[in-house]
XYZ file of C-alpha atoms in Angstrom:
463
model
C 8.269 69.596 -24.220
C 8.759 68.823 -20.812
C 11.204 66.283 -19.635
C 10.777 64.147 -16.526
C 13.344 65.037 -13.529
C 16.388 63.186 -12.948
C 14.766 62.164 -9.435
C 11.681 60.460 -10.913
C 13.566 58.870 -13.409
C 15.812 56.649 -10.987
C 12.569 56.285 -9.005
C 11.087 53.981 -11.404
C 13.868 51.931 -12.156
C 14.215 51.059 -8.328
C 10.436 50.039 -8.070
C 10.812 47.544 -11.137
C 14.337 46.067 -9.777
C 12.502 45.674 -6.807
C 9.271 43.633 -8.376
C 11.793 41.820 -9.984
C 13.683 40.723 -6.875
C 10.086 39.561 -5.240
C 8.752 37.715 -8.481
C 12.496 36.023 -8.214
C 11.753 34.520 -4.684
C 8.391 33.983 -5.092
C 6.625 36.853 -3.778
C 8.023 37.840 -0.664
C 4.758 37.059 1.111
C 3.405 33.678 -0.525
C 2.568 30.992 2.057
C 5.259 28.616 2.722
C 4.782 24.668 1.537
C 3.280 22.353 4.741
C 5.848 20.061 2.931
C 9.042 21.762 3.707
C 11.194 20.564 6.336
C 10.070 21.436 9.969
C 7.020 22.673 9.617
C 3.929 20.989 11.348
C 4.163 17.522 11.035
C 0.849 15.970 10.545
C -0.532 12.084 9.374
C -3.255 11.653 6.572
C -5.457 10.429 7.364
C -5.707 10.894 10.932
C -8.296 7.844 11.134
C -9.075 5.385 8.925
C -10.816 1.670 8.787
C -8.815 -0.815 6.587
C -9.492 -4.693 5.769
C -6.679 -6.973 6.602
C -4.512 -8.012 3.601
C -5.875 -5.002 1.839
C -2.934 -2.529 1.388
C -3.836 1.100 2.770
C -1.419 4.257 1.863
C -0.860 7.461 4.467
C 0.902 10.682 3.992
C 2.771 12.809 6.290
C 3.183 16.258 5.465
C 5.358 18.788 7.083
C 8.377 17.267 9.928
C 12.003 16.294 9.206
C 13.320 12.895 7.227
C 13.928 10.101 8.556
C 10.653 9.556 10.374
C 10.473 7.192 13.577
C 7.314 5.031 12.884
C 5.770 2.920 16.210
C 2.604 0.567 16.461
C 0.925 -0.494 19.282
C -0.367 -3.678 18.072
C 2.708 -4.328 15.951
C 1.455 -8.583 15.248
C -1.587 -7.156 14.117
C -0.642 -3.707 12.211
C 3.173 -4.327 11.643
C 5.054 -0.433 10.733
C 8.698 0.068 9.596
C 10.763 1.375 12.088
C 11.943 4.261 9.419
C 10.425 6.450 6.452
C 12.806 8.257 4.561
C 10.079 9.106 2.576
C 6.499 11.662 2.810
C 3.895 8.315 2.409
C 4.390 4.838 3.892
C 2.028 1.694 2.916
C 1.010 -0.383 5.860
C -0.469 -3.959 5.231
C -2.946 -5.239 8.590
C -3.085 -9.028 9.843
C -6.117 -10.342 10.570
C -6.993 -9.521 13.718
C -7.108 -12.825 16.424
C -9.211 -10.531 19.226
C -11.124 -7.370 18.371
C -12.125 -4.406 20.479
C -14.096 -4.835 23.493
C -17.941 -3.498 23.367
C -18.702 -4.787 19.754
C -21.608 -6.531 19.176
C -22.332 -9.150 16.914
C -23.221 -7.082 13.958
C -20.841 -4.383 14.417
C -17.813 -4.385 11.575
C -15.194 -6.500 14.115
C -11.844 -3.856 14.281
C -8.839 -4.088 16.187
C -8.298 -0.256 17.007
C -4.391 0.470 16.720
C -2.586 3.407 16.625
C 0.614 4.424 14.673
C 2.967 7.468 16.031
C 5.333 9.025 13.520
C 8.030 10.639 15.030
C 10.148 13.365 12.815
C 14.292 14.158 13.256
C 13.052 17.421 14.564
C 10.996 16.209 17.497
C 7.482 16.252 16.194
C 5.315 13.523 16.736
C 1.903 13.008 14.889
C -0.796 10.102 15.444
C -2.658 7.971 13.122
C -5.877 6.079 14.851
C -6.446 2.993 12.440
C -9.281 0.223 12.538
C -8.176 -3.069 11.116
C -10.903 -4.656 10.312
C -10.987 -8.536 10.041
C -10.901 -10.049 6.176
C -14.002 -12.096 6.316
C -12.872 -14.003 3.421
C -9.232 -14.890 5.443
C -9.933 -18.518 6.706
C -12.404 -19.604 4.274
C -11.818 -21.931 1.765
C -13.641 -22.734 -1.783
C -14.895 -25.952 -2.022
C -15.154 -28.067 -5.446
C -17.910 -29.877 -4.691
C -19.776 -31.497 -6.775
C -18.055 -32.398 -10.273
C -19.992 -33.341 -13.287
C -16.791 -35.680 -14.978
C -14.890 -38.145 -13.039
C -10.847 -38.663 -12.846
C -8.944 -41.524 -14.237
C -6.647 -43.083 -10.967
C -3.243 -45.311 -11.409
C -5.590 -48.475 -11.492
C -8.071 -47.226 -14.713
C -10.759 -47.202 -12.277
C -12.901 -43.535 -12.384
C -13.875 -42.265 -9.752
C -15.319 -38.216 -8.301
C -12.076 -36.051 -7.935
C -11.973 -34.662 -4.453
C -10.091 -31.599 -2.621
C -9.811 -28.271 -4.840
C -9.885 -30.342 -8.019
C -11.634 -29.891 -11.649
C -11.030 -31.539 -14.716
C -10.636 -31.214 -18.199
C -13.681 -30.806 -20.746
C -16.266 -30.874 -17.621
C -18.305 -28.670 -15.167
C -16.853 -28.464 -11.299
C -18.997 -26.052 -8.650
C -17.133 -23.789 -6.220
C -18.693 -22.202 -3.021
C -17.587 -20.427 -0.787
C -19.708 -19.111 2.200
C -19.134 -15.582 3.159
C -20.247 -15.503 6.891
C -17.878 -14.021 9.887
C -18.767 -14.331 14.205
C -22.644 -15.830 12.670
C -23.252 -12.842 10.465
C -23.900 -13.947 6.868
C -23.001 -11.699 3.971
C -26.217 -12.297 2.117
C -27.516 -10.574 -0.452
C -23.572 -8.906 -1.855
C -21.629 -8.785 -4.895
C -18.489 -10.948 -5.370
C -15.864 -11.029 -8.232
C -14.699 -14.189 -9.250
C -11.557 -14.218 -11.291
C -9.374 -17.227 -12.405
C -5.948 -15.636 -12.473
C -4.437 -19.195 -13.591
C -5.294 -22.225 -15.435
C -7.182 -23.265 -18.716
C -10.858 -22.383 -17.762
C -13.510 -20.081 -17.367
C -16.081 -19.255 -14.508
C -20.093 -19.722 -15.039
C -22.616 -17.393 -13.112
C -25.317 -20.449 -12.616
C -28.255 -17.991 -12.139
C -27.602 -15.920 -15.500
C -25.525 -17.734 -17.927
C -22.586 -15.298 -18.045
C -19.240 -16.718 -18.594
C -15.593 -15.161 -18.817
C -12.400 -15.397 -17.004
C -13.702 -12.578 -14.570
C -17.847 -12.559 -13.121
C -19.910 -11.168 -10.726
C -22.406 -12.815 -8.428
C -24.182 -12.598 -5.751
C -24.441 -14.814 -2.629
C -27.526 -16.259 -1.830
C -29.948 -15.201 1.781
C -27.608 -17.869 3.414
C -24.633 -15.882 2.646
C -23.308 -18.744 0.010
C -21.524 -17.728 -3.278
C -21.908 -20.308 -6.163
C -19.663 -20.319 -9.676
C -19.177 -23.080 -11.879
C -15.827 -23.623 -12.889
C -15.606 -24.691 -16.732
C -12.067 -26.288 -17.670
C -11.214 -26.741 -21.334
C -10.949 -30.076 -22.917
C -7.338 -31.785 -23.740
C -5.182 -30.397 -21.722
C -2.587 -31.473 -19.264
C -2.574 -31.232 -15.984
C -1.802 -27.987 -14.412
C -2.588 -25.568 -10.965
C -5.399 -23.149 -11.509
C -5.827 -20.027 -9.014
C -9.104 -18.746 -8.030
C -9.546 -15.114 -7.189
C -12.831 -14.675 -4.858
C -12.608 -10.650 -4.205
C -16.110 -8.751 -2.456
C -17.115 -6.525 -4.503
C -17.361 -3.358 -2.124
C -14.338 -3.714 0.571
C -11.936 -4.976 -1.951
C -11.415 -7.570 0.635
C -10.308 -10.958 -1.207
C -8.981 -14.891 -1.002
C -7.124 -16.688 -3.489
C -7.225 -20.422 -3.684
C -4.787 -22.698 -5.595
C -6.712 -25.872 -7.082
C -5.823 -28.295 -9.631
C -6.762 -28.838 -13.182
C -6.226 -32.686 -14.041
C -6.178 -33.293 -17.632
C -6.930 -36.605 -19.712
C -3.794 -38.545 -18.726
C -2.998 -40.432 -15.687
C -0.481 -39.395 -13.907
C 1.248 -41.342 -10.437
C 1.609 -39.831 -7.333
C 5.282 -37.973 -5.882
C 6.595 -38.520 -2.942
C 8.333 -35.314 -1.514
C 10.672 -35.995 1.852
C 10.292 -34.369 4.082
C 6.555 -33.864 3.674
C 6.094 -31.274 6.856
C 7.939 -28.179 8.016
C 7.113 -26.465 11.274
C 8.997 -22.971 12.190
C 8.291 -21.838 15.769
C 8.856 -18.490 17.139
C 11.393 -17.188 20.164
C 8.225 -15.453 21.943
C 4.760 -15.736 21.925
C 4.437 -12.419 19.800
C 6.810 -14.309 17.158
C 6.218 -16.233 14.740
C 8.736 -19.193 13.756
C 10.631 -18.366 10.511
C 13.307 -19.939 8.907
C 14.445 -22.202 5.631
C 14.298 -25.917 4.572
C 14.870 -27.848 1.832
C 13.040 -30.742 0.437
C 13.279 -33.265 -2.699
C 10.868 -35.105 -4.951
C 11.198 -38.625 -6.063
C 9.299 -41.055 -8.275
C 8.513 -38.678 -11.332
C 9.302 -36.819 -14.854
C 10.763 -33.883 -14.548
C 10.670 -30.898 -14.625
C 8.852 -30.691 -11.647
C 6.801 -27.273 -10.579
C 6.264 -26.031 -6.703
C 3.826 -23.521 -6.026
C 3.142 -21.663 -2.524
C -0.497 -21.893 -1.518
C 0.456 -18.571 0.597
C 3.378 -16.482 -0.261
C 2.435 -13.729 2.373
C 3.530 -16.821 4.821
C 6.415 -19.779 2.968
C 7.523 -18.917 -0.212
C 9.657 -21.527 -2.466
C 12.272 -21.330 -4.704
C 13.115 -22.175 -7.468
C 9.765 -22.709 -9.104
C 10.906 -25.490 -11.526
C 13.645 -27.917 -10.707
C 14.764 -30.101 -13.622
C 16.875 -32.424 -11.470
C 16.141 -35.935 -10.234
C 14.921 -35.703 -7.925
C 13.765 -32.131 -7.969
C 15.385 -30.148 -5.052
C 13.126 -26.854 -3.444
C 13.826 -24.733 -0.929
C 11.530 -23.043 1.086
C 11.235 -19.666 3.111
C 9.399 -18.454 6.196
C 10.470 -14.888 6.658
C 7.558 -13.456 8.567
C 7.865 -13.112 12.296
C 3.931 -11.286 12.153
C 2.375 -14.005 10.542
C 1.176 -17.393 11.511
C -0.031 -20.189 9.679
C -0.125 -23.154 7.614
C -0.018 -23.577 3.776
C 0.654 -25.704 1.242
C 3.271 -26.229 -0.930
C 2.003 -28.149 -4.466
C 4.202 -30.252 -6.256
C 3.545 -31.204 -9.608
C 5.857 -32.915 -12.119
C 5.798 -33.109 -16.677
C 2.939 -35.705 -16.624
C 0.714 -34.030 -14.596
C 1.233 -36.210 -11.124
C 1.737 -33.784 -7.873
C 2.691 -33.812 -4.310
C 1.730 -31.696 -0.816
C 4.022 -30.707 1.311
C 2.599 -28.636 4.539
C 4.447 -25.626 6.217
C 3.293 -24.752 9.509
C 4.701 -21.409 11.006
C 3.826 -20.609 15.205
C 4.530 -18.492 17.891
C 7.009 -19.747 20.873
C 6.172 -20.336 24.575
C 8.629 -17.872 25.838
C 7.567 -14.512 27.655
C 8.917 -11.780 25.479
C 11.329 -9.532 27.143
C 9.815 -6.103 28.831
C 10.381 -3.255 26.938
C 12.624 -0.118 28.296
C 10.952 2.572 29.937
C 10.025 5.560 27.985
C 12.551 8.556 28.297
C 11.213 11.390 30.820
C 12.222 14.805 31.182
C 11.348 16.529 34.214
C 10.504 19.387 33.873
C 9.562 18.953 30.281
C 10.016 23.018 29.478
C 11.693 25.606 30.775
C 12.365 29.416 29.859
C 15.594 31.184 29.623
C 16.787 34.584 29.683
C 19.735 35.940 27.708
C 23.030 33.987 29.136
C 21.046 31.909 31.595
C 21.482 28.386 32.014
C 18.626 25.821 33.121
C 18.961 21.911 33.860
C 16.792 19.247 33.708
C 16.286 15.958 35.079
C 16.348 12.954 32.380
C 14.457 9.532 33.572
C 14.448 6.377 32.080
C 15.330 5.119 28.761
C 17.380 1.475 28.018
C 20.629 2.949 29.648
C 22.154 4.486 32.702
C 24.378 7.115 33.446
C 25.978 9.595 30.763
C 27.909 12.266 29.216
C 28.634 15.662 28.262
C 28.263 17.351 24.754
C 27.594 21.272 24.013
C 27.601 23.119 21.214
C 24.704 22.748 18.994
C 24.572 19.406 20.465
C 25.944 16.915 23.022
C 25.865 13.497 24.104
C 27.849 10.490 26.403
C 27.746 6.385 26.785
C 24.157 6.376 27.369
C 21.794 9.897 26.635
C 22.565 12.796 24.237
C 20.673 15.738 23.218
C 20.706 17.625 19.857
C 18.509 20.966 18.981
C 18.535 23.032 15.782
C 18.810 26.212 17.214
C 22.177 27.655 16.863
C 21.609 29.967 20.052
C 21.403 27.264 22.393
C 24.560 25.578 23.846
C 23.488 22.072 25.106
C 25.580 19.379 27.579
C 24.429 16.365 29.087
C 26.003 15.012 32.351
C 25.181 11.595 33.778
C 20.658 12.510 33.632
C 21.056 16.033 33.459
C 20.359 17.942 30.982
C 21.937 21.764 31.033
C 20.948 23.947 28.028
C 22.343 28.133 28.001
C 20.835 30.916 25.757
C 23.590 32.127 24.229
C 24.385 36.090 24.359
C 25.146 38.966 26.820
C 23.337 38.832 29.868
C 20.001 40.981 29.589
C 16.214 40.255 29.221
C 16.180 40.333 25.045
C 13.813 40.718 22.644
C 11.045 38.708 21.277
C 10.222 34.875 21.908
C 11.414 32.044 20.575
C 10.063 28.342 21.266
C 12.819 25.440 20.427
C 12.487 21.700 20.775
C 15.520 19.654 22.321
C 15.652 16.016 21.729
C 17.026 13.758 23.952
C 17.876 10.305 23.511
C 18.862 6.868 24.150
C 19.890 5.841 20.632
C 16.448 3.758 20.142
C 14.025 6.190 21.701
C 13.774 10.356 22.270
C 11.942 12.891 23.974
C 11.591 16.535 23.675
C 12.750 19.488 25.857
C 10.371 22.620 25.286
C 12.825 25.972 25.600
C 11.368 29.027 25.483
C 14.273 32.177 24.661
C 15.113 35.703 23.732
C 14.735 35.533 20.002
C 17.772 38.158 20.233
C 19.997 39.412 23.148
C 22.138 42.764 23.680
């Protein structure tokens, strides 16, 4: 028998070491992850339509965390100024003025767009739509009401405002029309979220906490709202959502149940929060107290997205609430309802605005002039720096440098950077000579609250 040669022997145990090695980092030649730090950074998606008050989620693959995030309608598509994270949620107001060029029958968008800016100089675009929330602005009306309400004298009378009452039949409508175009002919869902009753599709019959209908050629939706018998007085919510945008409306009304109840007084009655600038709106807290009731009492925000209040139930006497308005994007009015252990309630109104004040101008974007520039081994090249929210400078090198107002950072280890007053020196590091290869690295500049990039082009090795 022949035996194999010494030679051939070590041969093979090499090769398998060797797939061994590769299988251990993944295969020497697999394709690297779009997620990893610094590669291309990129938005998804890169254009989009979304309602207002309909949430809308975007990704960003590749770049470096934290990511600089910047709107250019930033009342009517409001971003956070940093991601730490690869996806970011944006939530659009509803647009006030829309793009020029629409007509009447075109979907009515406000066309923003969002730049996402990476630590490693990448920037990547996002063109977005917001369209306006034809239901935003429209109110249900409870009108007419088959069973009347008992007031402090005994007297009965039809309830009016978003009212229905116990053990009887109240219609709701709503009309679904935006800039004179109706919405005839679509689905709606109708949901009560709150409240002892159900909802009553007149055309078919069906019944349940949740329907679907349809409006009407006129573009008018029409429920019934069916509240059960014996029951106290309580808040109901109303959930009118269209059935193919997602796009919906929620209205508070009021259940009144077989007992009569008096009526609160709250003092103060009316809040109004006014903004710094006319692109803010007024924010701020207040406090008010309710008098001439059983408590506990109960207040409930009409809008949370604009005044919340807090706490809910207030078992004092009187009953002491505090409201919020922490939104400088949104204005508005709402309504705070009151309502106390015997069913009697109270309104107070919250009105939120934007000041009369110019806001200030913003700084100038940073400039670099020339904005790239190529080296040889151990040359040095400078560049002017331009604008920005600060004057004059300092010096840094290394890896990185900076002074009082600009400084400049890179990740490439071969480049030795120093800023001086608005100039901008960067060196390839290395023996004089011409090198080998190409190498393209980015060189941020900034101001501490904005940054542009340097293009350097280098020996990718030097004698």
């Amino acid at each position: 028998m022949k035996l194999p040669s010494l030679s051939s022997v070590l041969g093979g145990v090499f090769a398998l070491l060797s797939a061994l090695v590769l299988t251990s980092c993944g295969g020497g030649g697999a394709a690297g992850n779009p997620n990893s730090p610094g590669s291309a950074l990129q938005v998804i998606p890169g254009a989009t339509t979304m309602y207002a008050g309909v949430p809308t989620t975007f990704q960003i693959i590749g770049g470096r965390r934290p990511f600089l995030l910047t709107s250019t309608e930033a009342t009517v598509l409001p971003v956070p100024t940093t991601v730490d994270a690869q996806s970011f949620t944006l939530l659009g107001n509803n647009p006030g003025v829309v793009d020029t060029g629409l007509q009447p029958g075109d979907l009515q968008v406000r066309t923003v767009t969002v730049t996402v800016r990476s630590g490693d100089g990448q920037s990547a675009l996002t063109t977005i739509k917001v369209a306006q929330n034809f239901l935003t602005g429209y109110g249900a009306v409870f009108s007419p009401s088959a069973c009347p309400s008992v007031v402090d004298n005994g007297s009965a009378e039809a309830p009016t405002g978003n009212v229905a009452c116990a053990g009887g039949d109240t219609a709701v409508r709503f009309a679904a029309i935006t800039n004179g175009s109706l919405h005839g002919d679509e689905a709606f869902n109708l949901t009560i979220l709150r409240g002892a009753a159900i909802l009553v599709d007149p055309s078919t019959g069906a019944n349940g906490n949740t329907i679907t209908v349809r409006s009407d050629h006129t573009g008018e939706v029409l429920a019934i709202i069916r509240a059960a018998a014996n029951q106290p007085t309580q808040l109901g919510v109303l959930r009118i959502q269209e059935a193919t945008t997602g796009v919906y409306m929620d209205t508070v009304f009021v259940i009144t149940g077989n007992t009569s109840a008096t009526t609160l007084t709250a003092i103060p009655s009316e809040f109004t929060f006014t903004g710094a600038t006319t692109l803010d709106c007024g924010v701020g807290t207040g406090t008010f107290e309710v008098f001439d009731g059983v408590p506990p009492y109960t207040a409930v925000s009409a809008n949370t997205s604009l005044v919340t209040v807090s706490p809910t139930t207030s078992s004092t006497q009187p009953g002491v609430f505090r409201i919020n308005a922490s939104n400088p994007n949104l204005c508005g009015n709402t309504t705070i309802i009151v309502t106390d252990s015997a069913g009697a309630r109270a309104t107070v109104t919250v009105t939120t605005e934007a000041g009369s004040a110019t806001p200030p101008t913003p700084p100038t974007p940073i400039q670099i002039s020339p904005s790239s520039i190529t080296l040889s081994c151990g040359q040095t090249g400078s560049v002017s720096i331009a604008g920005g929210s600060a004057s004059g400078g300092g010096g840094g090198g290394g890896g990185g440098g900076g002074g009082a107002a600009f400084s400049a950072s890179t990740t490439d280890s071969n480049l030795n950077i120093t800023v001086s007053g608005n100039t901008l020196s960067v060196t390839r590091a290395g023996p004089a000579g011409p090198g080998t290869g190409t190498t393209t690295s980015a060189v941020t500049v900034t101001d501490g609250s904005s940054f542009a990039t340097l293009s350097v082009k280098s020996p990718t090795t030097c004698p």
